[in-house]
mmCIF file of C-alpha atoms in Angstrom:
data_model
loop_
_atom_site.group_PDB
_atom_site.id
_atom_site.type_symbol
_atom_site.label_atom_id
_atom_site.label_comp_id
_atom_site.label_asym_id
_atom_site.label_seq_id
_atom_site.Cartn_x
_atom_site.Cartn_y
_atom_site.Cartn_z
ATOM 1 C CA MET A 30 131.281 78.717 153.227
ATOM 2 C CA SER A 31 133.714 78.094 149.882
ATOM 3 C CA GLU A 32 130.996 75.616 148.909
ATOM 4 C CA ARG A 33 128.258 78.165 149.206
ATOM 5 C CA SER A 34 130.524 80.231 146.882
ATOM 6 C CA ASP A 35 130.881 77.882 144.126
ATOM 7 C CA LYS A 36 127.572 77.205 144.170
ATOM 8 C CA SER A 37 126.198 81.169 144.061
ATOM 9 C CA LYS A 38 128.951 81.766 141.287
ATOM 10 C CA LYS A 39 127.336 82.641 138.331
ATOM 11 C CA VAL A 40 128.093 80.725 135.208
ATOM 12 C CA THR A 41 128.919 82.587 132.280
ATOM 13 C CA LEU A 42 127.799 82.257 128.734
ATOM 14 C CA ASP A 43 131.407 82.395 127.532
ATOM 15 C CA GLU A 44 131.555 79.252 129.929
ATOM 16 C CA VAL A 45 128.316 77.404 128.242
ATOM 17 C CA ALA A 46 130.262 77.999 124.851
ATOM 18 C CA ALA A 47 133.856 76.753 125.570
ATOM 19 C CA VAL A 48 132.134 73.549 127.194
ATOM 20 C CA ALA A 49 129.764 73.197 124.320
ATOM 21 C CA GLY A 50 132.264 73.691 121.647
ATOM 22 C CA VAL A 51 130.622 77.057 120.089
ATOM 23 C CA SER A 52 130.649 80.462 119.695
ATOM 24 C CA PRO A 53 128.863 82.754 122.565
ATOM 25 C CA ALA A 54 126.921 84.220 119.772
ATOM 26 C CA THR A 55 125.942 80.727 118.694
ATOM 27 C CA VAL A 56 124.987 80.012 122.707
ATOM 28 C CA SER A 57 123.118 83.543 122.478
ATOM 29 C CA ARG A 58 120.577 82.187 119.543
ATOM 30 C CA ALA A 59 120.410 78.800 120.881
ATOM 31 C CA LEU A 60 119.180 80.244 124.285
ATOM 32 C CA SER A 61 117.540 82.986 123.168
ATOM 33 C CA ARG A 62 115.750 81.532 119.880
ATOM 34 C CA PRO A 63 116.879 77.957 119.185
ATOM 35 C CA GLY A 64 114.783 77.558 115.558
ATOM 36 C CA ARG A 65 117.267 79.873 114.660
ATOM 37 C CA VAL A 66 120.252 77.356 115.344
ATOM 38 C CA ASN A 67 120.847 73.721 113.830
ATOM 39 C CA TYR A 68 118.986 71.609 116.014
ATOM 40 C CA LYS A 69 121.564 69.302 117.187
ATOM 41 C CA THR A 70 123.908 72.043 118.018
ATOM 42 C CA ALA A 71 120.498 74.013 119.817
ATOM 43 C CA GLN A 72 120.274 70.662 121.999
ATOM 44 C CA ARG A 73 123.948 70.435 123.234
ATOM 45 C CA VAL A 74 123.896 73.703 123.705
ATOM 46 C CA LEU A 75 120.606 73.605 125.725
ATOM 47 C CA LEU A 76 122.147 70.405 127.669
ATOM 48 C CA VAL A 77 124.977 72.425 128.417
ATOM 49 C CA ALA A 78 123.908 75.102 129.754
ATOM 50 C CA LYS A 79 121.767 72.522 132.151
ATOM 51 C CA GLU A 80 124.670 70.835 133.401
ATOM 52 C CA LEU A 81 126.457 74.019 134.099
ATOM 53 C CA GLY A 82 123.434 75.425 135.730
ATOM 54 C CA TYR A 83 123.284 78.685 133.701
ATOM 55 C CA ARG A 84 121.041 81.158 134.345
ATOM 56 C CA SER A 85 120.212 84.933 132.761
ATOM 57 C CA ASP A 86 117.291 86.746 132.612
ATOM 58 C CA LYS A 87 118.974 88.417 129.354
ATOM 59 C CA VAL A 88 120.645 86.276 126.679
ATOM 60 C CA ASP A 89 121.919 89.387 124.118
ATOM 61 C CA SER A 90 125.180 90.663 125.058
ATOM 62 C CA PHE A 91 126.480 90.407 121.887
ATOM 63 C CA ARG A 92 124.455 92.349 119.929
ATOM 64 C CA GLU A 93 127.082 92.811 117.047
ATOM 65 C CA GLU A 94 126.844 89.497 116.217
ATOM 66 C CA GLN A 95 122.445 89.158 117.415
ATOM 67 C CA LEU A 96 120.246 88.380 114.609
ATOM 68 C CA HIS A 97 117.065 90.794 114.420
ATOM 69 C CA GLY A 98 114.864 87.807 113.434
ATOM 70 C CA MET A 99 114.328 89.942 109.968
ATOM 71 C CA VAL A 100 114.258 88.802 106.207
ATOM 72 C CA THR A 101 114.038 91.682 103.759
ATOM 73 C CA ALA A 102 112.706 91.143 100.209
ATOM 74 C CA ILE A 103 112.624 93.357 97.304
ATOM 75 C CA VAL A 104 110.630 93.076 94.136
ATOM 76 C CA PRO A 105 110.661 95.592 91.055
ATOM 77 C CA ASP A 106 106.948 95.959 90.890
ATOM 78 C CA ILE A 107 104.485 95.209 93.870
ATOM 79 C CA ASN A 108 101.602 95.906 91.668
ATOM 80 C CA ASN A 109 101.769 93.042 89.384
ATOM 81 C CA PRO A 110 100.629 90.064 90.182
ATOM 82 C CA ALA A 111 102.793 87.559 89.365
ATOM 83 C CA PHE A 112 104.864 89.212 92.642
ATOM 84 C CA THR A 113 101.815 90.306 94.749
ATOM 85 C CA THR A 114 100.769 86.509 94.682
ATOM 86 C CA ALA A 115 104.293 85.777 96.081
ATOM 87 C CA ILE A 116 104.149 87.913 99.388
ATOM 88 C CA HIS A 117 102.104 85.216 101.463
ATOM 89 C CA THR A 118 104.216 82.339 100.736
ATOM 90 C CA LEU A 119 107.704 84.750 101.693
ATOM 91 C CA GLN A 120 105.530 85.346 105.188
ATOM 92 C CA SER A 121 104.465 82.197 105.656
ATOM 93 C CA THR A 122 107.614 80.866 104.941
ATOM 94 C CA GLY A 123 109.529 83.415 107.223
ATOM 95 C CA ILE A 124 107.231 82.661 110.049
ATOM 96 C CA ARG A 125 107.621 78.793 110.040
ATOM 97 C CA ARG A 126 111.468 79.673 110.495
ATOM 98 C CA GLY A 127 111.029 82.065 113.096
ATOM 99 C CA PHE A 128 112.001 85.243 110.815
ATOM 100 C CA SER A 129 109.722 88.321 109.737
ATOM 101 C CA VAL A 130 109.617 88.934 106.311
ATOM 102 C CA THR A 131 109.437 92.749 104.799
ATOM 103 C CA VAL A 132 108.661 93.540 101.376
ATOM 104 C CA SER A 133 110.276 96.528 99.625
ATOM 105 C CA ASP A 134 109.198 97.474 96.026
ATOM 106 C CA SER A 135 112.186 99.265 94.043
ATOM 107 C CA GLU A 136 109.359 100.274 91.426
ATOM 108 C CA GLU A 137 111.866 99.346 88.694
ATOM 109 C CA ASP A 138 114.466 101.940 89.282
ATOM 110 C CA VAL A 139 117.440 100.805 89.648
ATOM 111 C CA SER A 140 118.874 103.921 91.943
ATOM 112 C CA GLN A 141 116.084 103.062 94.159
ATOM 113 C CA GLU A 142 116.689 99.226 94.217
ATOM 114 C CA LYS A 143 120.147 100.346 95.164
ATOM 115 C CA ARG A 144 118.758 102.237 98.023
ATOM 116 C CA LEU A 145 116.823 99.701 99.214
ATOM 117 C CA LEU A 146 119.784 97.087 99.204
ATOM 118 C CA SER A 147 121.745 99.135 100.974
ATOM 119 C CA ASN A 148 119.155 99.175 103.823
ATOM 120 C CA ALA A 149 118.302 95.816 104.098
ATOM 121 C CA ALA A 150 121.972 94.850 104.549
ATOM 122 C CA GLN A 151 122.394 96.861 107.945
ATOM 123 C CA LEU A 152 118.912 96.188 109.162
ATOM 124 C CA ALA A 153 118.183 92.390 108.083
ATOM 125 C CA ASP A 154 119.662 89.043 108.527
ATOM 126 C CA GLY A 155 119.620 88.335 105.020
ATOM 127 C CA VAL A 156 117.729 89.889 101.825
ATOM 128 C CA VAL A 157 115.817 87.871 99.003
ATOM 129 C CA LEU A 158 116.084 89.328 95.627
ATOM 130 C CA ILE A 159 113.105 89.111 93.147
ATOM 131 C CA SER A 160 114.199 89.952 89.544
ATOM 132 C CA PRO A 161 116.970 92.688 90.344
ATOM 133 C CA ARG A 162 117.733 95.143 88.388
ATOM 134 C CA LEU A 163 121.308 95.818 89.788
ATOM 135 C CA SER A 164 124.372 94.687 88.229
ATOM 136 C CA ASP A 165 126.353 90.995 89.362
ATOM 137 C CA THR A 166 128.922 92.977 90.970
ATOM 138 C CA ALA A 167 126.837 95.391 93.023
ATOM 139 C CA LEU A 168 124.390 92.199 94.248
ATOM 140 C CA ARG A 169 128.035 90.188 95.162
ATOM 141 C CA LYS A 170 129.201 93.253 97.278
ATOM 142 C CA ALA A 171 125.706 93.079 99.220
ATOM 143 C CA ALA A 172 126.413 89.504 99.861
ATOM 144 C CA GLN A 173 129.518 89.865 101.361
ATOM 145 C CA LEU A 174 127.567 91.465 104.249
ATOM 146 C CA LYS A 175 124.520 89.244 104.450
ATOM 147 C CA PRO A 176 123.070 86.407 103.184
ATOM 148 C CA VAL A 177 121.770 87.225 99.756
ATOM 149 C CA THR A 178 119.402 84.715 97.693
ATOM 150 C CA VAL A 179 118.566 85.573 93.744
ATOM 151 C CA ILE A 180 115.115 84.646 92.410
ATOM 152 C CA ASN A 181 114.608 84.628 88.430
ATOM 153 C CA ARG A 182 117.552 85.440 88.251
ATOM 154 C CA ILE A 183 121.269 83.708 87.519
ATOM 155 C CA VAL A 184 124.377 85.760 89.320
ATOM 156 C CA GLY A 185 127.314 83.763 89.435
ATOM 157 C CA GLY A 186 128.525 82.699 93.308
ATOM 158 C CA LEU A 187 125.232 83.316 94.586
ATOM 159 C CA PRO A 188 122.106 81.439 95.305
ATOM 160 C CA CYS A 189 119.739 81.444 92.568
ATOM 161 C CA VAL A 190 116.329 79.853 91.771
ATOM 162 C CA ILE A 191 115.049 80.212 88.202
ATOM 163 C CA PRO A 192 112.169 78.834 86.248
ATOM 164 C CA ASP A 193 113.047 76.059 83.191
ATOM 165 C CA LEU A 194 111.387 77.816 80.599
ATOM 166 C CA ASN A 195 112.720 75.397 78.038
ATOM 167 C CA SER A 196 109.990 73.017 77.596
ATOM 168 C CA SER A 197 107.141 75.139 78.127
ATOM 169 C CA LEU A 198 108.028 77.700 75.497
ATOM 170 C CA ASP A 199 109.098 75.173 72.929
ATOM 171 C CA ASP A 200 105.333 73.505 73.450
ATOM 172 C CA ALA A 201 103.864 76.849 73.107
ATOM 173 C CA ILE A 202 105.439 78.032 70.029
ATOM 174 C CA ASP A 203 105.188 74.316 68.260
ATOM 175 C CA GLN A 204 101.444 74.580 69.347
ATOM 176 C CA LEU A 205 101.719 78.033 67.457
ATOM 177 C CA TYR A 206 103.446 76.234 64.677
ATOM 178 C CA ALA A 207 101.393 73.482 64.548
ATOM 179 C CA PHE A 208 97.949 76.570 64.281
ATOM 180 C CA GLY A 209 99.827 77.609 61.080
ATOM 181 C CA HIS A 210 101.852 80.533 62.488
ATOM 182 C CA ARG A 211 105.090 81.547 60.816
ATOM 183 C CA SER A 212 105.716 85.211 62.228
ATOM 184 C CA ILE A 213 105.532 86.212 65.286
ATOM 185 C CA THR A 214 105.829 89.305 67.001
ATOM 186 C CA TYR A 215 107.902 89.225 70.676
ATOM 187 C CA LEU A 216 106.859 92.079 73.514
ATOM 188 C CA ALA A 217 109.777 92.780 75.443
ATOM 189 C CA GLY A 218 110.317 93.259 79.274
ATOM 190 C CA PRO A 219 112.598 95.625 80.770
ATOM 191 C CA THR A 220 116.220 96.085 78.807
ATOM 192 C CA LEU A 221 118.214 95.953 82.628
ATOM 193 C CA SER A 222 115.799 92.299 83.232
ATOM 194 C CA TRP A 223 117.878 89.032 83.256
ATOM 195 C CA GLN A 224 114.624 87.561 82.340
ATOM 196 C CA GLU A 225 113.942 89.538 79.526
ATOM 197 C CA GLY A 226 117.502 88.983 77.536
ATOM 198 C CA HIS A 227 117.015 85.210 78.543
ATOM 199 C CA ARG A 228 113.671 85.085 77.287
ATOM 200 C CA TRP A 229 114.030 86.570 73.987
ATOM 201 C CA GLN A 230 117.117 84.524 73.476
ATOM 202 C CA LEU A 231 114.743 81.164 73.935
ATOM 203 C CA VAL A 232 112.137 82.577 71.335
ATOM 204 C CA ALA A 233 114.449 83.866 68.700
ATOM 205 C CA GLN A 234 115.908 80.151 69.156
ATOM 206 C CA LEU A 235 113.083 77.957 68.751
ATOM 207 C CA CYS A 236 111.634 80.028 66.413
ATOM 208 C CA ALA A 237 114.403 79.537 64.114
ATOM 209 C CA GLN A 238 114.577 75.854 64.677
ATOM 210 C CA ARG A 239 111.199 75.802 62.683
ATOM 211 C CA GLY A 240 111.660 78.466 60.371
ATOM 212 C CA ILE A 241 109.324 80.974 61.876
ATOM 213 C CA LYS A 242 110.060 84.617 61.437
ATOM 214 C CA VAL A 243 110.503 86.804 64.573
ATOM 215 C CA ARG A 244 110.942 90.073 65.404
ATOM 216 C CA ARG A 245 111.091 92.050 69.008
ATOM 217 C CA MET A 246 109.012 94.937 69.657
ATOM 218 C CA GLN A 247 110.039 97.179 72.953
ATOM 219 C CA CYS A 248 107.353 98.298 75.482
ATOM 220 C CA GLU A 249 107.737 101.055 77.478
ATOM 221 C CA ALA A 250 107.328 99.154 81.019
ATOM 222 C CA PRO A 251 106.557 95.969 81.782
ATOM 223 C CA THR A 252 103.175 96.661 82.841
ATOM 224 C CA TYR A 253 99.565 96.675 81.508
ATOM 225 C CA ARG A 254 99.603 100.087 80.673
ATOM 226 C CA GLY A 255 103.185 99.264 78.616
ATOM 227 C CA GLY A 256 101.390 96.468 76.540
ATOM 228 C CA TYR A 257 98.384 99.243 75.969
ATOM 229 C CA HIS A 258 100.912 100.945 74.063
ATOM 230 C CA ASP A 259 99.974 102.325 70.513
ATOM 231 C CA PHE A 260 102.050 99.787 68.735
ATOM 232 C CA GLN A 261 100.940 101.508 65.380
ATOM 233 C CA ASP A 262 104.184 99.598 63.873
ATOM 234 C CA PHE A 263 102.212 96.739 64.618
ATOM 235 C CA LEU A 264 99.022 97.394 62.818
ATOM 236 C CA ASP A 265 101.168 98.115 59.866
ATOM 237 C CA HIS A 266 102.763 94.949 59.941
ATOM 238 C CA PRO A 267 101.221 92.747 61.598
ATOM 239 C CA THR A 268 102.158 89.420 62.781
ATOM 240 C CA THR A 269 100.009 86.170 62.930
ATOM 241 C CA ALA A 270 100.762 85.592 66.382
ATOM 242 C CA VAL A 271 102.521 87.701 69.823
ATOM 243 C CA ILE A 272 104.659 86.378 72.639
ATOM 244 C CA ALA A 273 104.554 88.609 75.625
ATOM 245 C CA TYR A 274 107.897 89.016 78.049
ATOM 246 C CA ASN A 275 104.939 88.670 80.648
ATOM 247 C CA ASP A 276 100.712 88.109 81.345
ATOM 248 C CA VAL A 277 99.834 91.831 82.314
ATOM 249 C CA MET A 278 101.582 93.150 78.714
ATOM 250 C CA ALA A 279 99.782 90.801 76.962
ATOM 251 C CA LEU A 280 96.287 91.050 78.396
ATOM 252 C CA GLY A 281 97.311 95.142 77.913
ATOM 253 C CA PHE A 282 98.236 94.167 74.518
ATOM 254 C CA MET A 283 94.901 92.271 73.856
ATOM 255 C CA ALA A 284 93.433 95.451 75.424
ATOM 256 C CA PHE A 285 95.028 97.646 72.313
ATOM 257 C CA LEU A 286 94.109 94.669 69.650
ATOM 258 C CA LYS A 287 90.514 95.211 70.669
ATOM 259 C CA GLN A 288 90.526 98.493 70.553
ATOM 260 C CA HIS A 289 91.459 98.442 67.034
ATOM 261 C CA ASP A 290 88.758 95.504 65.414
ATOM 262 C CA VAL A 291 91.813 92.881 66.127
ATOM 263 C CA ARG A 292 90.037 90.121 66.627
ATOM 264 C CA ILE A 293 91.579 87.625 68.468
ATOM 265 C CA PRO A 294 92.736 84.874 68.126
ATOM 266 C CA ASP A 295 91.206 85.011 64.388
ATOM 267 C CA GLN A 296 93.509 87.680 63.458
ATOM 268 C CA VAL A 297 95.904 87.450 65.963
ATOM 269 C CA SER A 298 97.090 84.505 68.703
ATOM 270 C CA VAL A 299 98.600 85.873 71.557
ATOM 271 C CA VAL A 300 100.728 84.116 74.799
ATOM 272 C CA GLY A 301 101.706 85.633 77.889
ATOM 273 C CA ILE A 302 104.729 84.208 80.459
ATOM 274 C CA ASP A 303 103.606 84.010 84.658
ATOM 275 C CA GLY A 304 100.303 82.197 84.398
ATOM 276 C CA THR A 305 98.456 84.363 86.695
ATOM 277 C CA ARG A 306 94.917 84.130 87.684
ATOM 278 C CA LEU A 307 94.375 87.384 86.391
ATOM 279 C CA ALA A 308 94.906 86.380 82.950
ATOM 280 C CA GLN A 309 92.672 83.432 83.065
ATOM 281 C CA MET A 310 89.522 86.166 83.583
ATOM 282 C CA PHE A 311 90.309 87.805 80.844
ATOM 283 C CA GLU A 312 87.892 87.240 77.687
ATOM 284 C CA PRO A 313 89.338 85.525 75.896
ATOM 285 C CA PRO A 314 91.625 83.481 78.303
ATOM 286 C CA LEU A 315 94.923 83.763 78.100
ATOM 287 C CA ALA A 316 97.021 81.263 76.773
ATOM 288 C CA SER A 317 100.442 81.387 79.121
ATOM 289 C CA ILE A 318 103.620 79.961 80.296
ATOM 290 C CA ILE A 319 103.086 79.119 84.173
ATOM 291 C CA ILE A 320 105.953 79.997 86.496
ATOM 292 C CA PRO A 321 105.363 77.792 89.546
ATOM 293 C CA ARG A 322 106.264 81.488 91.923
ATOM 294 C CA ARG A 323 105.102 80.108 94.867
ATOM 295 C CA GLU A 324 107.419 77.098 94.735
ATOM 296 C CA MET A 325 110.156 79.351 93.595
ATOM 297 C CA ILE A 326 109.882 82.128 96.630
ATOM 298 C CA GLU A 327 109.704 79.378 99.456
ATOM 299 C CA THR A 328 112.746 77.553 97.864
ATOM 300 C CA GLY A 329 114.461 81.102 97.530
ATOM 301 C CA THR A 330 113.553 82.307 100.894
ATOM 302 C CA THR A 331 114.596 78.943 102.594
ATOM 303 C CA MET A 332 117.803 79.009 100.993
ATOM 304 C CA CYS A 333 118.461 82.350 102.541
ATOM 305 C CA ILE A 334 117.180 81.593 106.191
ATOM 306 C CA ASP A 335 119.364 78.393 105.953
ATOM 307 C CA ARG A 336 122.371 80.647 105.419
ATOM 308 C CA ILE A 337 121.434 83.098 107.683
ATOM 309 C CA LEU A 338 121.284 80.064 110.403
ATOM 310 C CA HIS A 339 124.299 78.611 108.754
ATOM 311 C CA ALA A 340 122.364 75.134 107.984
ATOM 312 C CA ALA A 341 122.612 75.495 104.468
ATOM 313 C CA ASP A 342 124.256 72.286 102.702
ATOM 314 C CA PRO A 343 127.716 73.426 101.543
ATOM 315 C CA GLY A 344 127.198 70.687 98.963
ATOM 316 C CA ALA A 345 123.977 71.896 97.453
ATOM 317 C CA ALA A 346 124.240 73.198 94.147
ATOM 318 C CA PRO A 347 123.675 76.854 93.821
ATOM 319 C CA ILE A 348 121.228 77.298 91.664
ATOM 320 C CA ARG A 349 117.537 75.481 91.566
ATOM 321 C CA HIS A 350 115.296 75.250 88.604
ATOM 322 C CA CYS A 351 111.895 75.183 88.911
ATOM 323 C CA ALA A 352 109.386 73.383 86.083
ATOM 324 C CA THR A 353 107.078 75.658 84.269
ATOM 325 C CA SER A 354 104.616 74.339 81.851
ATOM 326 C CA PHE A 355 102.214 75.565 78.917
ATOM 327 C CA LEU A 356 98.684 76.517 79.227
ATOM 328 C CA PRO A 357 96.774 76.433 76.124
ATOM 329 C CA GLN A 358 93.851 79.053 76.235
ATOM 330 C CA ALA A 359 91.479 80.347 73.961
ATOM 331 C CA SER A 360 93.844 83.613 72.790
ATOM 332 C CA ILE A 361 95.843 81.316 70.596
ATOM 333 C CA GLY A 362 94.004 79.804 67.141
ATOM 334 C CA PRO A 363 94.868 78.634 63.651
ATOM 335 C CA ALA A 364 96.480 81.468 61.489
ATOM 336 C CA ASP A 365 94.384 81.026 58.837
ATOM 337 C CA ARG A 366 90.984 81.824 60.434
#
């Protein structure tokens, strides 16, 4: 009779956790979604559960620690081709790791980005922030609640992925210098963008090294329409070359120049930053810095999921740099033409 009672006694999740040497929450994840737990840990838990005869139709008693299986990505402008092309990468990377991915658009609004981040910290297992505009303090506070990865910006203490623009911008400005350009206008992006400050500093530094005069003109938005703004000041005081914060601004500015019968590149050479496919469909095709968005998004999403699953290498560098390259196109040419 006692033997029958021992056989019929139900093995609890806590007992499996004790023998496996892990927490009950880890046992729950390993049995319900083994892809979200370190491989060796999952195998150990499954082996212990089998040996003890653990059976359960439902392994979700630890709701406060149970994963939702979702990662949220927040972007500043989903209409920008540089971001739309990355959505597929976000989703495919998440799916390979057993996570669904939602994408939210802050529309370049800091207060909206704050609300989206607050919601994501409550509902998602982790957050991937692409070019966030919030302060470092706000981002670090969010990271205290859920794993956060930042793409296209450096935030102290958080895992970040950024493009290395030094050599590619150096190549672009070197090409302009070789073409005889000695004056450049930089079309600036959003004032709250970390990348804006970084790009402007690089352009100013590289121009100064070559004795090129450079000035900064503020755009009202980092969009095609922002680049098409009425730049009467540029027409009154033109430079022979222009470098824009991103491709869509550069394309808008090219349309503005054409509207005012300014020939490209005969009178003004134009360079963008992003390397979007759209930039190659214009006439003339836009010379641009190619940023490996897909690589950056895949790296950032993987870093976030690794932290969700406690599979991140503690010795890994918190900042990953991705190489960029300069693509010369017909939008640049000799200054004396």
